[in-house]
Coordinates of C-alpha atoms in Angstrom, one line a residue:
X1 CA 7.0 19.0 22.9
X2 CA 4.6 16.5 21.3
X3 CA 6.0 17.4 17.9
X4 CA 9.5 16.9 19.0
X5 CA 8.6 13.5 20.5
X6 CA 6.9 12.4 17.3
X7 CA 9.8 13.5 15.2
X8 CA 12.2 11.6 17.5
X9 CA 10.1 8.5 17.3
X10 CA 10.0 8.7 13.5
X11 CA 13.7 9.2 13.3
X12 CA 14.2 6.1 15.5
X13 CA 11.9 4.0 13.4
X14 CA 13.6 5.1 10.2
X15 CA 17.0 4.0 11.5
X16 CA 15.8 0.7 13.0
X17 CA 17.6 -2.3 11.7
X18 CA 15.8 -4.4 9.1
X19 CA 16.4 -7.3 6.7
X20 CA 18.1 -5.9 3.6
X21 CA 18.7 -7.4 0.2
X22 CA 22.3 -6.9 -0.9
X23 CA 22.3 -5.7 -4.5
X24 CA 25.9 -4.9 -5.1
X25 CA 28.5 -7.4 -6.5
X26 CA 29.9 -9.2 -3.5
X27 CA 32.4 -11.5 -5.2
X28 CA 32.6 -15.0 -6.9
X29 CA 29.0 -16.3 -7.1
X30 CA 28.8 -19.0 -9.8
X31 CA 25.2 -19.9 -9.0
X32 CA 24.0 -16.3 -8.7
X33 CA 22.8 -16.8 -5.1
X34 CA 21.2 -13.7 -3.6
X35 CA 21.6 -12.8 0.0
X36 CA 19.9 -10.7 2.7
X37 CA 21.7 -9.2 5.7
X38 CA 20.6 -8.0 9.1
X39 CA 22.9 -5.5 10.7
X40 CA 21.9 -4.1 14.2
X41 CA 21.9 -0.4 14.6
X42 CA 24.6 -0.7 17.3
X43 CA 27.6 -2.9 16.6
X44 CA 30.7 -3.5 18.7
X45 CA 34.1 -3.2 17.1
X46 CA 34.8 -6.3 15.0
X47 CA 31.4 -8.0 15.3
X48 CA 30.8 -11.7 14.8
X49 CA 28.9 -13.1 11.8
X50 CA 26.2 -15.7 11.9
X51 CA 25.2 -17.4 8.5
X52 CA 21.7 -18.8 8.5
X53 CA 20.8 -20.8 5.3
X54 CA 17.1 -21.6 4.9
X55 CA 15.4 -25.0 4.4
X56 CA 14.1 -26.6 1.3
X57 CA 11.0 -24.7 -0.1
X58 CA 12.2 -21.8 2.1
X59 CA 13.6 -18.3 1.5
X60 CA 16.0 -16.0 3.2
X61 CA 13.1 -13.8 4.5
X62 CA 11.4 -17.0 5.9
X63 CA 14.6 -17.9 7.7
X64 CA 14.8 -14.3 9.1
X65 CA 11.2 -14.5 10.5
X66 CA 11.5 -18.2 11.5
X67 CA 14.0 -17.8 14.3
X68 CA 15.1 -15.4 17.0
X69 CA 18.6 -14.8 15.6
X70 CA 17.8 -11.3 14.3
X71 CA 16.4 -10.3 17.7
X72 CA 19.4 -11.9 19.5
X73 CA 21.8 -10.1 17.0
X74 CA 20.3 -6.7 18.1
X75 CA 20.7 -7.7 21.8
X76 CA 24.3 -8.9 21.5
X77 CA 25.7 -7.1 18.5
X78 CA 26.4 -9.6 15.8
X79 CA 25.5 -9.6 12.1
X80 CA 23.3 -12.2 10.5
X81 CA 23.6 -13.3 6.8
X82 CA 20.5 -14.9 5.3
X83 CA 21.6 -16.6 2.0
X84 CA 19.1 -17.5 -0.7
X85 CA 19.3 -20.7 -2.8
X86 CA 20.1 -20.3 -6.4
X87 CA 17.5 -18.9 -8.8
X88 CA 18.0 -22.1 -10.8
X89 CA 16.1 -23.9 -7.9
X90 CA 13.4 -21.2 -7.7
X91 CA 10.8 -23.2 -9.6
X92 CA 11.5 -26.5 -7.9
X93 CA 12.5 -27.2 -4.3
X94 CA 14.6 -24.2 -3.4
X95 CA 17.1 -26.6 -1.8
X96 CA 20.8 -25.9 -1.4
X97 CA 23.4 -27.4 -3.6
X98 CA 24.9 -30.1 -1.3
X99 CA 25.7 -32.7 -4.0
X100 CA 27.9 -31.2 -6.7
X101 CA 31.6 -31.6 -6.9
X102 CA 31.8 -27.9 -7.1
X103 CA 30.1 -27.1 -3.8
X104 CA 31.9 -30.0 -2.1
X105 CA 35.3 -28.6 -3.1
X106 CA 37.2 -25.7 -1.6
X107 CA 37.0 -22.8 -4.1
X108 CA 35.4 -25.2 -6.5
X109 CA 32.2 -23.3 -7.1
X110 CA 28.6 -24.1 -6.4
X111 CA 26.4 -22.6 -3.7
X112 CA 29.1 -22.9 -1.0
X113 CA 31.5 -20.5 -2.8
X114 CA 28.7 -18.0 -3.2
X115 CA 28.0 -18.1 0.6
X116 CA 31.7 -17.7 1.4
X117 CA 31.8 -14.6 -0.9
X118 CA 28.9 -13.2 1.1
X119 CA 30.9 -13.7 4.3
X120 CA 34.0 -12.1 2.9
X121 CA 32.0 -9.1 1.6
X122 CA 30.4 -8.6 5.0
X123 CA 33.8 -8.8 6.8
X124 CA 35.2 -6.1 4.6
X125 CA 32.2 -3.8 4.7
X126 CA 31.5 -3.9 8.4
X127 CA 35.0 -4.7 9.7
X128 CA 33.7 -7.9 11.1
X129 CA 35.9 -10.4 12.9
X130 CA 37.1 -13.0 10.3
X131 CA 37.7 -15.5 13.2
X132 CA 34.2 -15.4 14.5
X133 CA 32.1 -16.6 11.6
X134 CA 29.5 -19.2 12.4
X135 CA 26.8 -21.1 10.5
X136 CA 23.5 -22.8 11.4
X137 CA 20.6 -24.1 9.5
X138 CA 17.7 -26.6 9.5
X139 CA 17.1 -29.4 7.0
X140 CA 18.7 -28.3 3.7
X141 CA 20.2 -25.4 5.7
X142 CA 21.6 -28.0 8.1
X143 CA 23.0 -29.9 5.2
X144 CA 24.6 -26.8 3.8
X145 CA 26.0 -26.1 7.3
X146 CA 28.0 -29.3 7.1
X147 CA 29.0 -28.6 3.5
X148 CA 30.4 -25.2 4.5
X149 CA 32.4 -26.6 7.5
X150 CA 33.8 -29.3 5.3
X151 CA 34.7 -27.3 2.2
X152 CA 35.8 -24.1 4.0
X153 CA 37.3 -25.0 7.4
X154 CA 39.5 -21.9 7.1
X155 CA 36.4 -19.6 7.1
X156 CA 34.1 -20.9 9.8
X157 CA 34.8 -21.3 13.5
X158 CA 31.8 -23.5 14.3
X159 CA 28.5 -24.8 13.0
X160 CA 25.2 -26.2 14.3
X161 CA 23.2 -28.4 11.9
X162 CA 19.5 -29.3 12.6
X163 CA 18.0 -32.3 10.8
X164 CA 20.8 -32.5 8.2
X165 CA 23.0 -35.2 6.7
X166 CA 26.7 -35.9 6.7
X167 CA 29.0 -34.0 4.3
X168 CA 28.9 -35.6 0.9
X169 CA 26.0 -37.9 1.7
X170 CA 23.8 -36.5 -1.1
X171 CA 26.5 -36.7 -3.8
X172 CA 25.6 -39.1 -6.6
X173 CA 27.9 -42.1 -7.2
X174 CA 30.5 -41.5 -9.9
X175 CA 31.0 -38.1 -11.5
X176 CA 29.1 -35.5 -9.5
X177 CA 30.3 -32.5 -11.5
X178 CA 27.4 -30.2 -12.1
X179 CA 25.0 -32.3 -10.0
X180 CA 23.5 -29.2 -8.4
X181 CA 19.9 -30.3 -7.7
X182 CA 20.5 -33.9 -7.0
X183 CA 18.2 -35.6 -4.4
X184 CA 19.7 -38.8 -2.9
X185 CA 16.8 -40.9 -1.8
X186 CA 19.3 -43.5 -0.4
X187 CA 20.9 -40.9 1.9
X188 CA 17.6 -39.4 2.9
X189 CA 16.2 -42.8 3.9
X190 CA 19.3 -43.7 5.9
X191 CA 20.6 -46.3 3.5
X192 CA 24.1 -44.6 3.1
X193 CA 26.4 -45.8 5.9
X194 CA 30.2 -45.7 5.9
X195 CA 33.1 -46.3 8.3
X196 CA 34.3 -43.2 10.2
X197 CA 37.4 -43.2 8.0
X198 CA 35.4 -43.3 4.8
X199 CA 33.2 -40.4 6.0
X200 CA 36.2 -38.4 7.1
X201 CA 37.9 -39.0 3.7
X202 CA 35.0 -37.2 2.0
X203 CA 35.6 -34.1 4.2
X204 CA 39.4 -34.2 3.8
X205 CA 39.1 -34.6 0.0
X206 CA 37.2 -31.3 -0.2
X207 CA 40.3 -29.4 0.6
X208 CA 43.3 -31.5 -0.5
X209 CA 46.4 -30.7 1.5
X210 CA 44.7 -28.8 4.3
X211 CA 46.0 -29.9 7.7
X212 CA 45.0 -26.9 9.7
X213 CA 42.5 -26.1 12.4
X214 CA 38.9 -27.5 12.1
X215 CA 35.7 -25.9 13.3
X216 CA 33.6 -27.4 16.1
X217 CA 30.1 -28.7 15.5
X218 CA 26.7 -29.4 17.0
X219 CA 24.3 -31.9 15.3
X220 CA 20.6 -32.0 16.2
X221 CA 18.2 -34.7 14.9
X222 CA 14.7 -36.0 15.7
X223 CA 14.5 -39.7 16.2
X224 CA 11.2 -39.8 14.2
X225 CA 12.5 -37.8 11.2
X226 CA 10.4 -38.9 8.3
X227 CA 12.3 -36.9 5.6
X228 CA 16.0 -37.3 6.5
X229 CA 16.2 -40.5 8.5
X230 CA 17.7 -40.5 12.0
X231 CA 20.5 -42.8 10.8
X232 CA 22.0 -39.7 9.3
X233 CA 22.6 -38.3 12.7
X234 CA 24.8 -41.1 13.8
X235 CA 26.6 -41.2 10.4
X236 CA 27.3 -37.5 10.9
X237 CA 28.7 -38.2 14.4
X238 CA 31.0 -40.8 12.9
X239 CA 32.1 -38.5 10.2
X240 CA 32.9 -35.4 12.3
X241 CA 34.3 -37.4 15.3
X242 CA 36.8 -39.0 12.9
X243 CA 37.6 -35.6 11.3
X244 CA 38.1 -34.0 14.7
X245 CA 39.9 -37.0 16.2
X246 CA 37.6 -37.2 19.2
X247 CA 36.4 -40.8 18.9
X248 CA 32.8 -42.0 18.4
X249 CA 32.1 -43.0 22.0
X250 CA 30.7 -40.0 23.9
X251 CA 32.5 -38.8 27.0
X252 CA 29.2 -37.7 28.6
X253 CA 25.5 -38.2 27.9
X254 CA 22.9 -35.9 29.5
X255 CA 19.2 -36.5 29.2
X256 CA 16.5 -33.8 29.0
X257 CA 18.9 -31.3 27.5
X258 CA 18.3 -28.6 26.3
X259 CA 14.6 -29.6 26.7
X260 CA 12.6 -32.5 28.0
X261 CA 13.0 -35.6 25.8
X262 CA 16.2 -34.5 24.2
X263 CA 19.6 -36.1 24.9
X264 CA 22.9 -34.4 24.7
X265 CA 26.1 -36.4 23.9
X266 CA 29.5 -34.8 24.0
X267 CA 32.5 -36.3 22.1
X268 CA 36.1 -35.5 23.1
X269 CA 37.4 -33.9 26.2
X270 CA 37.3 -30.5 24.6
X271 CA 33.7 -30.8 23.7
X272 CA 34.4 -30.1 20.1
X273 CA 31.5 -32.2 18.9
X274 CA 28.0 -32.3 20.4
X275 CA 25.1 -34.5 19.3
X276 CA 21.5 -34.0 20.3
X277 CA 18.9 -36.7 19.9
X278 CA 15.3 -35.4 20.1
X279 CA 13.0 -38.3 21.1
X280 CA 9.9 -38.7 19.0
X281 CA 10.6 -35.5 17.1
X282 CA 9.9 -35.5 13.3
X283 CA 11.7 -33.6 10.6
X284 CA 10.1 -30.3 11.8
X285 CA 12.6 -30.0 14.6
X286 CA 12.5 -27.0 17.0
X287 CA 15.5 -24.7 16.7
X288 CA 17.4 -24.2 19.9
X289 CA 18.8 -20.7 19.6
X290 CA 20.0 -20.4 23.2
X291 CA 22.0 -23.7 22.9
X292 CA 23.5 -22.6 19.6
X293 CA 24.3 -19.1 21.0
X294 CA 26.1 -20.6 24.0
X295 CA 28.1 -23.0 21.8
X296 CA 29.2 -20.2 19.5
X297 CA 29.6 -17.7 22.4
X298 CA 27.7 -15.1 20.3
X299 CA 26.7 -13.2 23.4
X300 CA 30.4 -12.6 24.2
X301 CA 32.2 -9.4 23.3
X302 CA 36.0 -8.8 23.4
X303 CA 39.2 -10.8 22.8
X304 CA 38.3 -13.7 25.1
X305 CA 35.4 -15.0 23.0
X306 CA 35.6 -18.3 21.2
X307 CA 37.1 -17.8 17.7
X308 CA 38.7 -19.7 14.9
X309 CA 42.0 -21.3 16.0
X310 CA 41.0 -21.7 19.7
X311 CA 41.2 -25.1 21.4
X312 CA 43.7 -28.0 21.1
X313 CA 41.7 -30.7 19.5
X314 CA 44.3 -31.3 16.8
X315 CA 46.9 -32.0 19.4
X316 CA 44.8 -34.7 21.2
X317 CA 46.0 -38.3 21.1
X318 CA 43.8 -41.3 21.8
X319 CA 43.7 -42.1 25.5
X320 CA 45.6 -45.2 26.7
X321 CA 42.7 -45.9 29.0
X322 CA 39.1 -46.8 28.1
X323 CA 36.2 -44.5 28.9
X324 CA 33.1 -45.1 31.0
X325 CA 30.2 -42.9 30.1
X326 CA 27.8 -42.0 32.9
X327 CA 24.4 -40.6 32.2
X328 CA 23.0 -38.8 35.2
X329 CA 19.3 -38.9 36.2
X330 CA 19.6 -35.3 37.2
X331 CA 20.9 -34.1 33.9
X332 CA 24.4 -33.5 35.0
X333 CA 27.0 -35.5 33.0
X334 CA 29.7 -37.4 34.9
X335 CA 32.8 -39.0 33.2
X336 CA 35.1 -41.6 34.6
X337 CA 38.0 -43.6 33.1
X338 CA 39.2 -47.2 33.5
X339 CA 42.3 -49.1 32.5
X340 CA 40.4 -52.4 32.1
X341 CA 37.0 -53.1 30.6
X342 CA 34.8 -50.4 29.1
X343 CA 31.4 -49.7 30.5
X344 CA 28.5 -47.4 30.0
X345 CA 25.6 -46.5 32.2
X346 CA 22.6 -45.6 30.1
X347 CA 19.7 -43.8 31.7
X348 CA 16.5 -44.0 29.7
X349 CA 12.8 -43.2 30.3
X350 CA 10.8 -46.0 31.8
X351 CA 8.8 -47.9 29.2
X352 CA 5.9 -48.4 31.7
X353 CA 5.6 -44.9 32.9
X354 CA 4.6 -41.6 31.4
X355 CA 6.3 -39.6 34.1
X356 CA 9.8 -38.3 34.0
X357 CA 11.2 -41.2 36.0
X358 CA 14.0 -43.1 34.5
X359 CA 15.5 -46.6 34.6
X360 CA 19.3 -47.3 34.6
X361 CA 21.1 -50.2 32.9
X362 CA 24.7 -51.0 33.4
X363 CA 26.6 -52.8 30.6
X364 CA 30.2 -53.8 30.3
X365 CA 32.3 -54.9 27.4
X366 CA 33.1 -58.5 26.9
X367 CA 35.4 -60.6 24.7
X368 CA 32.9 -63.2 23.5
X369 CA 33.0 -64.3 19.9
X370 CA 30.9 -62.5 17.3
X371 CA 27.6 -64.1 16.3
X372 CA 27.6 -65.9 13.0
X373 CA 24.4 -64.1 11.8
X374 CA 23.0 -60.6 12.3
X375 CA 23.4 -57.0 11.2
X376 CA 26.5 -56.1 9.1
X377 CA 29.2 -53.7 10.3
X378 CA 27.9 -50.1 10.8
X379 CA 24.2 -51.1 10.6
X380 CA 21.7 -50.1 13.3
X381 CA 21.2 -52.8 16.0
X382 CA 19.3 -51.1 18.8
X383 CA 17.8 -48.1 20.4
X384 CA 14.5 -46.9 21.7
X385 CA 11.8 -47.5 19.1
X386 CA 14.0 -49.8 17.0
X387 CA 12.4 -53.2 16.2
X388 CA 15.0 -54.8 13.9
X389 CA 17.8 -57.3 14.6
X390 CA 20.0 -56.7 17.6
X391 CA 22.8 -59.1 16.9
X392 CA 25.9 -58.2 14.8
X393 CA 27.4 -60.6 12.3
X394 CA 30.6 -58.5 12.5
X395 CA 31.7 -56.3 15.4
X396 CA 29.7 -55.4 18.5
X397 CA 26.4 -53.7 19.0
X398 CA 27.4 -50.3 20.5
X399 CA 25.3 -47.7 22.1
X400 CA 25.7 -44.0 21.3
X401 CA 22.7 -42.7 23.0
X402 CA 19.4 -44.2 24.2
X403 CA 17.9 -44.0 20.7
X404 CA 20.7 -45.4 18.5
X405 CA 23.1 -48.4 18.6
X406 CA 25.2 -49.6 15.8
X407 CA 27.4 -52.6 14.9
X408 CA 31.0 -51.3 15.1
X409 CA 34.4 -53.0 15.4
X410 CA 35.1 -54.7 18.8
X411 CA 36.8 -51.6 20.3
X412 CA 33.4 -50.2 21.0
X413 CA 31.0 -50.5 24.0
X414 CA 28.5 -53.3 23.6
X415 CA 25.0 -53.0 25.0
X416 CA 23.8 -56.6 24.1

């Protein structure tokens, strides 16, 4: 009996799922990106796919061991693709190509095309669901997440980017053809700001003529990010809110979500865009697998799971009424509407207490004239920890969450 038990155990271990390097030709791959794959021993019919690009100086095996996604894949029956940055980057920073014209263009080449080829190969080999393909990453992986959603909206159903930058932010000015390893210090330090329309144009130009369904997105960022400035978080919100047509004012703001000190902001009635500000968190942000899993519905099985093409964001029209955003002290968001002035109730931690108590401030829009001096349009003008000018030379200082306010045109929600 003992011999049978030992043999059974050995057979079980031999068949156990593991991280595997794919060595066969998987399609167009102009930058020769390798990839690893994790396939659970038991898969449901038509499993979902999660793509998890690594960070700068990272590797696919490091991404595999650096999160719980493989364990969750075995529990819930989805496949995880762990792409590797190009061998051309192996002796430098191992960052992803997020700057070249090739990678920022649909079927244009670059790292993004290689990753899409990995997805298509996996769909064909494992009969995976082509409408349930998701992507998430941290730092350079978060940047690549936004590149993939922008360049290939027809491939990905949703993404979650941690500590990244907006689509196209790292592209050098002028001709960026072949700019594969370009590092934009201006973008990294938060010196690249644009209007929502300008940001959206970068995404739309990636796939000229495309007017179809767009994937939903979560953006996570630490307010003390010392590598990729927190300004990039709000610039990303502006970009994707415009692309998705949901507006840059959140419909709800919930503190201490998903963990203490983090604030969740939801944009649009359908919840197609979520922003998470992590108070005091540096670039080394903690991955929130459970939050990402829920947004993607990766624990779901069957026909009723979220998939590409779901939702009606593209049919949404701007509301004739203005919104009032309410931040609950209990963590539960509440949203109201008004046909007159716009107001926001902002709940923030008390500056004089180390407890979890909060203070609440009510602010309402006004029609007073703009100040003659102050911050330019789209510049930061407030937020917890911000010590710069709070007046706007043009527009109105508008709050997006307790940690960031920005000078926007006067249709916004002023906090000063």
